[in-house]
Tab-separated table of C-alpha atoms and ligand atoms in Angstrom:
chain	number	residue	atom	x	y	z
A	1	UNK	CA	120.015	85.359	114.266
A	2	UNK	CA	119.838	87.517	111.135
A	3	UNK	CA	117.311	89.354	109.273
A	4	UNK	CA	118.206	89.237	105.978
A	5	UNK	CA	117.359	85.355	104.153
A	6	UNK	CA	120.597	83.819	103.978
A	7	UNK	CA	120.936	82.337	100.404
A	8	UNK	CA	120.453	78.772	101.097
A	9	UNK	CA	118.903	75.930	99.292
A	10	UNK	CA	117.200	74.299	101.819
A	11	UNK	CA	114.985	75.864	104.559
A	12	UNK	CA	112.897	74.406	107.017
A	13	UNK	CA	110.672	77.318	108.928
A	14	UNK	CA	108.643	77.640	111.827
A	15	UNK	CA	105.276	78.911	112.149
A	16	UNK	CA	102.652	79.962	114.273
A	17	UNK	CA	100.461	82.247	116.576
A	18	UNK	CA	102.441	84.378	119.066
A	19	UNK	CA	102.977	83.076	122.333
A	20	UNK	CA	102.220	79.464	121.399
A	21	UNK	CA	106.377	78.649	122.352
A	22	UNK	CA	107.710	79.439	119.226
A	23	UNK	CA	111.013	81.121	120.539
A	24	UNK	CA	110.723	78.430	123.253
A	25	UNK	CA	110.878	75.718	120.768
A	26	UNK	CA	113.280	77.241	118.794
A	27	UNK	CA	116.147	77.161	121.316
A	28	UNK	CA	115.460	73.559	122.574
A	29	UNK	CA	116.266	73.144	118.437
A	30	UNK	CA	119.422	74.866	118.019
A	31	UNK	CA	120.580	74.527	121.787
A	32	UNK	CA	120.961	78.471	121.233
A	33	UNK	CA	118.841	80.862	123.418
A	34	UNK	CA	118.813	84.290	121.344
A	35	UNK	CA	117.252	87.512	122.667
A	36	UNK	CA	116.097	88.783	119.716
A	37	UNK	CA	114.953	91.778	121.197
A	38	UNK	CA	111.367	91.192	119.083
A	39	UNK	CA	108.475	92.615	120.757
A	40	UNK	CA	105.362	91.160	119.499
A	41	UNK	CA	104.177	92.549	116.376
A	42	UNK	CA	107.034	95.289	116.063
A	43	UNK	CA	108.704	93.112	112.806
A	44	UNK	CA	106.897	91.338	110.553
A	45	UNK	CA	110.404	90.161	109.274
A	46	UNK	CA	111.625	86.607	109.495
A	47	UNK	CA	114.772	85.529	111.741
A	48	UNK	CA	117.197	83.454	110.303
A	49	UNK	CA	119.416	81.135	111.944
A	50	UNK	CA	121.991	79.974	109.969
A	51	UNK	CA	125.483	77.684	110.274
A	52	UNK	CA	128.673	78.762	108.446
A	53	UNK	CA	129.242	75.505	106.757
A	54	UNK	CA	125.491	73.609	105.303
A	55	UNK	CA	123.706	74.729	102.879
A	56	UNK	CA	120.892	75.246	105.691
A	57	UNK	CA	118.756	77.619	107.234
A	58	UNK	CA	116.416	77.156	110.329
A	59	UNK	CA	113.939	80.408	109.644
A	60	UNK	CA	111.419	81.306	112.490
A	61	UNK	CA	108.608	83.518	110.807
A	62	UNK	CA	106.914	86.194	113.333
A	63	UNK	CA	104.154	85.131	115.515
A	64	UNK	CA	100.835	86.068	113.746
A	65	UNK	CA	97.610	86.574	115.520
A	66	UNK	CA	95.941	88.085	118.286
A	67	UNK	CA	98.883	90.311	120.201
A	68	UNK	CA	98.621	92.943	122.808
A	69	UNK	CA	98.472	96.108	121.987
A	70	UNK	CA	99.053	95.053	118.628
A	71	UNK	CA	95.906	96.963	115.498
A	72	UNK	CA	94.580	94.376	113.794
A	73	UNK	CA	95.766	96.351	110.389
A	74	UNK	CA	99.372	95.797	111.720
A	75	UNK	CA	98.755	91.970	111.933
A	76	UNK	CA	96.950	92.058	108.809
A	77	UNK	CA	100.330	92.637	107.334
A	78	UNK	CA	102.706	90.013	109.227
A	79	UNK	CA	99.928	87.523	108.637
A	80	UNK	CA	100.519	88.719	104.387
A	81	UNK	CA	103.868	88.732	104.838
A	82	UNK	CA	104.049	85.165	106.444
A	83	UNK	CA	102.175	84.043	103.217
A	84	UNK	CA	104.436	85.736	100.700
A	85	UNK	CA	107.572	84.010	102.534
A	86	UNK	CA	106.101	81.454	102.013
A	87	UNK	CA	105.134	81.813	98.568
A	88	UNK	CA	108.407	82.936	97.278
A	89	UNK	CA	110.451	80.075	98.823
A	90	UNK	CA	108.398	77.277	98.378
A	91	UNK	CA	110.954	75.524	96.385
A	92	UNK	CA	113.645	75.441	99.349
A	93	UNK	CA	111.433	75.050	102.282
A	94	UNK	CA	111.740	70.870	103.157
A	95	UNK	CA	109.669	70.900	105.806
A	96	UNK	CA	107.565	73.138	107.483
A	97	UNK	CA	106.531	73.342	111.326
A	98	UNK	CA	103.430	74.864	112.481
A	99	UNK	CA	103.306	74.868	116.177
A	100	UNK	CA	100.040	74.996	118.378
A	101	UNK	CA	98.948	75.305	121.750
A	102	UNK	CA	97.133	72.517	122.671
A	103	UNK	CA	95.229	74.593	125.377
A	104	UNK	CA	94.234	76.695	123.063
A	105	UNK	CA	94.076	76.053	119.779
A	106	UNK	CA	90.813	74.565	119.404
A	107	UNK	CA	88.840	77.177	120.953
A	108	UNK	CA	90.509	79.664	119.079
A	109	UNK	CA	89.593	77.719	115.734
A	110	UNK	CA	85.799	77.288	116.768
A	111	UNK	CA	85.278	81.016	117.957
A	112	UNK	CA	86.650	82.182	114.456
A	113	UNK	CA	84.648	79.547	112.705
A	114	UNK	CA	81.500	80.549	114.530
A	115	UNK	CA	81.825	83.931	112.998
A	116	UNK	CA	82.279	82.413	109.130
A	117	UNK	CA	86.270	83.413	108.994
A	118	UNK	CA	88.202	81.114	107.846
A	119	UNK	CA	90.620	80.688	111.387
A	120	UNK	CA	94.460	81.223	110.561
A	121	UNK	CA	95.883	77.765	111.994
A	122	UNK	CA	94.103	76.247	109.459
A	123	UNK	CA	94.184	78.555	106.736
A	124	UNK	CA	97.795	78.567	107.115
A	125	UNK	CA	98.027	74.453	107.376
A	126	UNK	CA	95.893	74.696	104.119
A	127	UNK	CA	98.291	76.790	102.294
A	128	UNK	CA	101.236	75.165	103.181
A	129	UNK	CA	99.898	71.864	101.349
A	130	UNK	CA	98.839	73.425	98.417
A	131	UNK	CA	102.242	74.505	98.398
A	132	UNK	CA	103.405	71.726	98.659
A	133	UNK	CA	105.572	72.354	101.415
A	134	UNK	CA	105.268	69.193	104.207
A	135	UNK	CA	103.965	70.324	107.195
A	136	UNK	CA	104.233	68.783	110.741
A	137	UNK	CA	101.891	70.508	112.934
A	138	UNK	CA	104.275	71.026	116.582
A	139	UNK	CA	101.389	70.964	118.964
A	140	UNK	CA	103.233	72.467	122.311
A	141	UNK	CA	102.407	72.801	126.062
A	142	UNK	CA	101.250	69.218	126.034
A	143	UNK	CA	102.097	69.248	129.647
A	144	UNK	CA	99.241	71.729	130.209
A	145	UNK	CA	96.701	69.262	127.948
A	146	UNK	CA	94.078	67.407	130.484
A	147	UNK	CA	93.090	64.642	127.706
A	148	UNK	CA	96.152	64.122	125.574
A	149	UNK	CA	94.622	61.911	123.343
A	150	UNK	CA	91.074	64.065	122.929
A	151	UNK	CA	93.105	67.093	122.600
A	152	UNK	CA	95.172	65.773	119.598
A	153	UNK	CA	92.193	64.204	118.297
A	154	UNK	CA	90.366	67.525	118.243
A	155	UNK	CA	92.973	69.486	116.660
A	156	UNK	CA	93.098	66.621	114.105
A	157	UNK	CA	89.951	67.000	113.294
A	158	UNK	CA	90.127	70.867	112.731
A	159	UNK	CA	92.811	70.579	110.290
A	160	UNK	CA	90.866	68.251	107.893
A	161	UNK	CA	92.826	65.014	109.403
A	162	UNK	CA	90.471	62.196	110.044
A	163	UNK	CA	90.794	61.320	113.960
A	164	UNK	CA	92.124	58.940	115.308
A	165	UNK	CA	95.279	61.730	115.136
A	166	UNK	CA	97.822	58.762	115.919
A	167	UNK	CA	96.815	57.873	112.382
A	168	UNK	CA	99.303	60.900	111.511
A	169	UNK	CA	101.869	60.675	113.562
A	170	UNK	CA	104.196	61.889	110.610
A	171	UNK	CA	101.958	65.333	110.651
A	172	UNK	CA	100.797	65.755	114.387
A	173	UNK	CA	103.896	65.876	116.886
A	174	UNK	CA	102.780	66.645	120.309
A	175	UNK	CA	105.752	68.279	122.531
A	176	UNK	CA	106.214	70.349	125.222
A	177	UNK	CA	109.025	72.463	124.388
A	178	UNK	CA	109.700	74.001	127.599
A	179	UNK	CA	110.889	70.739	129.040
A	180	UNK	CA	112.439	69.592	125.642
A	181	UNK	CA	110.284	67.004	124.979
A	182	UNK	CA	110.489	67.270	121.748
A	183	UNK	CA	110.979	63.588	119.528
A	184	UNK	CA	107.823	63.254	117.943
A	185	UNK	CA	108.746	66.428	116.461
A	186	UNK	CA	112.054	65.987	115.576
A	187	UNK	CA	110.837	62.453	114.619
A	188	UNK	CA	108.240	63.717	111.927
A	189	UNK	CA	110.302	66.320	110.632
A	190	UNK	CA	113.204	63.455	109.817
A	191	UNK	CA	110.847	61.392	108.499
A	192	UNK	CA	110.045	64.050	105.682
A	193	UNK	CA	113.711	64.919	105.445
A	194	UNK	CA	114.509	61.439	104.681
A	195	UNK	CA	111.636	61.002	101.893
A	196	UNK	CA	113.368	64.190	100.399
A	197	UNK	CA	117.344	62.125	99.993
A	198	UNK	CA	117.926	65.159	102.859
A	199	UNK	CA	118.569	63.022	106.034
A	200	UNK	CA	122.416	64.976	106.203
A	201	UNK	CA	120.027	67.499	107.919
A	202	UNK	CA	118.980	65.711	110.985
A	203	UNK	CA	121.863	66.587	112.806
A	204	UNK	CA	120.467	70.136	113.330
A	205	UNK	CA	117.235	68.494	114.776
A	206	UNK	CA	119.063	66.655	117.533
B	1	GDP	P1	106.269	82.664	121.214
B	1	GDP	O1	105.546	83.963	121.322
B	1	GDP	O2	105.517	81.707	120.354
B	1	GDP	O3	107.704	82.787	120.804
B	1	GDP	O4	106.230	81.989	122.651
B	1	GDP	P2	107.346	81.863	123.783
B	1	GDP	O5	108.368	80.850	123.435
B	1	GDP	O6	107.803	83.210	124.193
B	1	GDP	O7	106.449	81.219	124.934
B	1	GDP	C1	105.235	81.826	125.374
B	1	GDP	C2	104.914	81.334	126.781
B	1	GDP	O8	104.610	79.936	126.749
B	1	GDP	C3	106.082	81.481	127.749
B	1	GDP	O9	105.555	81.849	129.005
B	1	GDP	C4	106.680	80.090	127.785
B	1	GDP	O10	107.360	79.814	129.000
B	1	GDP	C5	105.442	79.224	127.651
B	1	GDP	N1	105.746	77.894	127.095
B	1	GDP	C6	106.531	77.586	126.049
B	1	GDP	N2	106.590	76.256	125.876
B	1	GDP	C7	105.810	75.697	126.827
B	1	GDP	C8	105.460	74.349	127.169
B	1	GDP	O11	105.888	73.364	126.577
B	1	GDP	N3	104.592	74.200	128.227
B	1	GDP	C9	104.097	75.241	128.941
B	1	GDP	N4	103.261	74.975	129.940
B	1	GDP	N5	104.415	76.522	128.642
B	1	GDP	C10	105.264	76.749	127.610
């Protein structure tokens, strides 16, 4: 893991609130389990992991979001700094993965919405279409979900995707990371590396 962006041509980055599984998720993808020493909210840099060879780089932005012990100026900042990463290297990122709890997420969205903010999940999933940028939305701890199919629907719904979420199977990849169950995931994210002539690239998803 490094902290300085690699330069590499094609990206694809993870996203998300802290403690949704993010680091979790991240080793089941490279079969690598990094301390990274991060404490929530102390970096609002991005971690890089990167192979000697491809032209490549699996990027895992900092968590963003409610944190203990964490001023809400401080996240303020990673939250603006997630957004200019993502600004400035729209062009490489191929794919990118914004992962959920599914216990979670919907409550989260509602409670934010119910006080007229716009709630970061979606504001996030937003931006990364108008950037173009494909998105598959990771939605983790599906092993915790009582109705799997009402959950996903829900979520679905939040983001702007008409329910019935199965309908969007290429954008809504329910996993639980923890247990590496992870192939709708890895799934989606081929499918948009193969519409983009990158398919070499599934063998880091794998
Ligand atoms: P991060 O802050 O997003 O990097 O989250 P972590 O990977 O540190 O995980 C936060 C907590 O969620 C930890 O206690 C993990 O063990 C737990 N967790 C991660 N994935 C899963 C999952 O698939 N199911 C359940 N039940 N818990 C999970």
């Amino acid at each position: 893991m490094i902290e300085e962006r690699p330069d590499r041509s094609a990206e694809v980055v993870l996203l998300g609130r802290s403690n949704v599984g993010k680091s979790t998720l991240m080793r089941e993808l490279t079969g690598h389990s990094f301390d990274t020493g991060r404490r929530p909210g102390v970096t609002q840099a991005a971690n890089h992991y990167d192979w000697a060879g491809p032209d490549f780089v699996l990027t895992d932005l900092p968590g963003f979001g409610f944190m203990e012990g964490v001023e809400e100026s401080r996240r303020e900042e990673i939250k603006t700094a997630i957004v200019q990463y993502l600004e400035e290297y729209a062009d490489e990122i191929l794919v990118g993965i914004l992962v959920l709890d599914a216990n979670s997420a919907v409550e989260i969205i509602d409670r934010h919405e119910d006080r007229g903010e716009i709630p970061h999940d979606v504001e996030l999933f937003g931006f990364l279409q108008e950037l173009g940028i494909p998105t598959v939305v990771a939605v983790n701890k599906m092993d915790k979900a009582e109705d799997r199919d009402e959950t996903l629907d829900a979520i679905a719904e939040r983001l702007g995707l008409h329910p019935p979420w199965k309908q969007w199977q290429d954008t809504i990849a329910p996993i639980t990371a923890k247990r590496g169950s992870i192939d709708p995931l890895t799934e989606a994210v081929g499918n948009h590396l193969r519409e983009q002539k990158r398919e070499e690239l599934l063998q880091f998803f794998s």
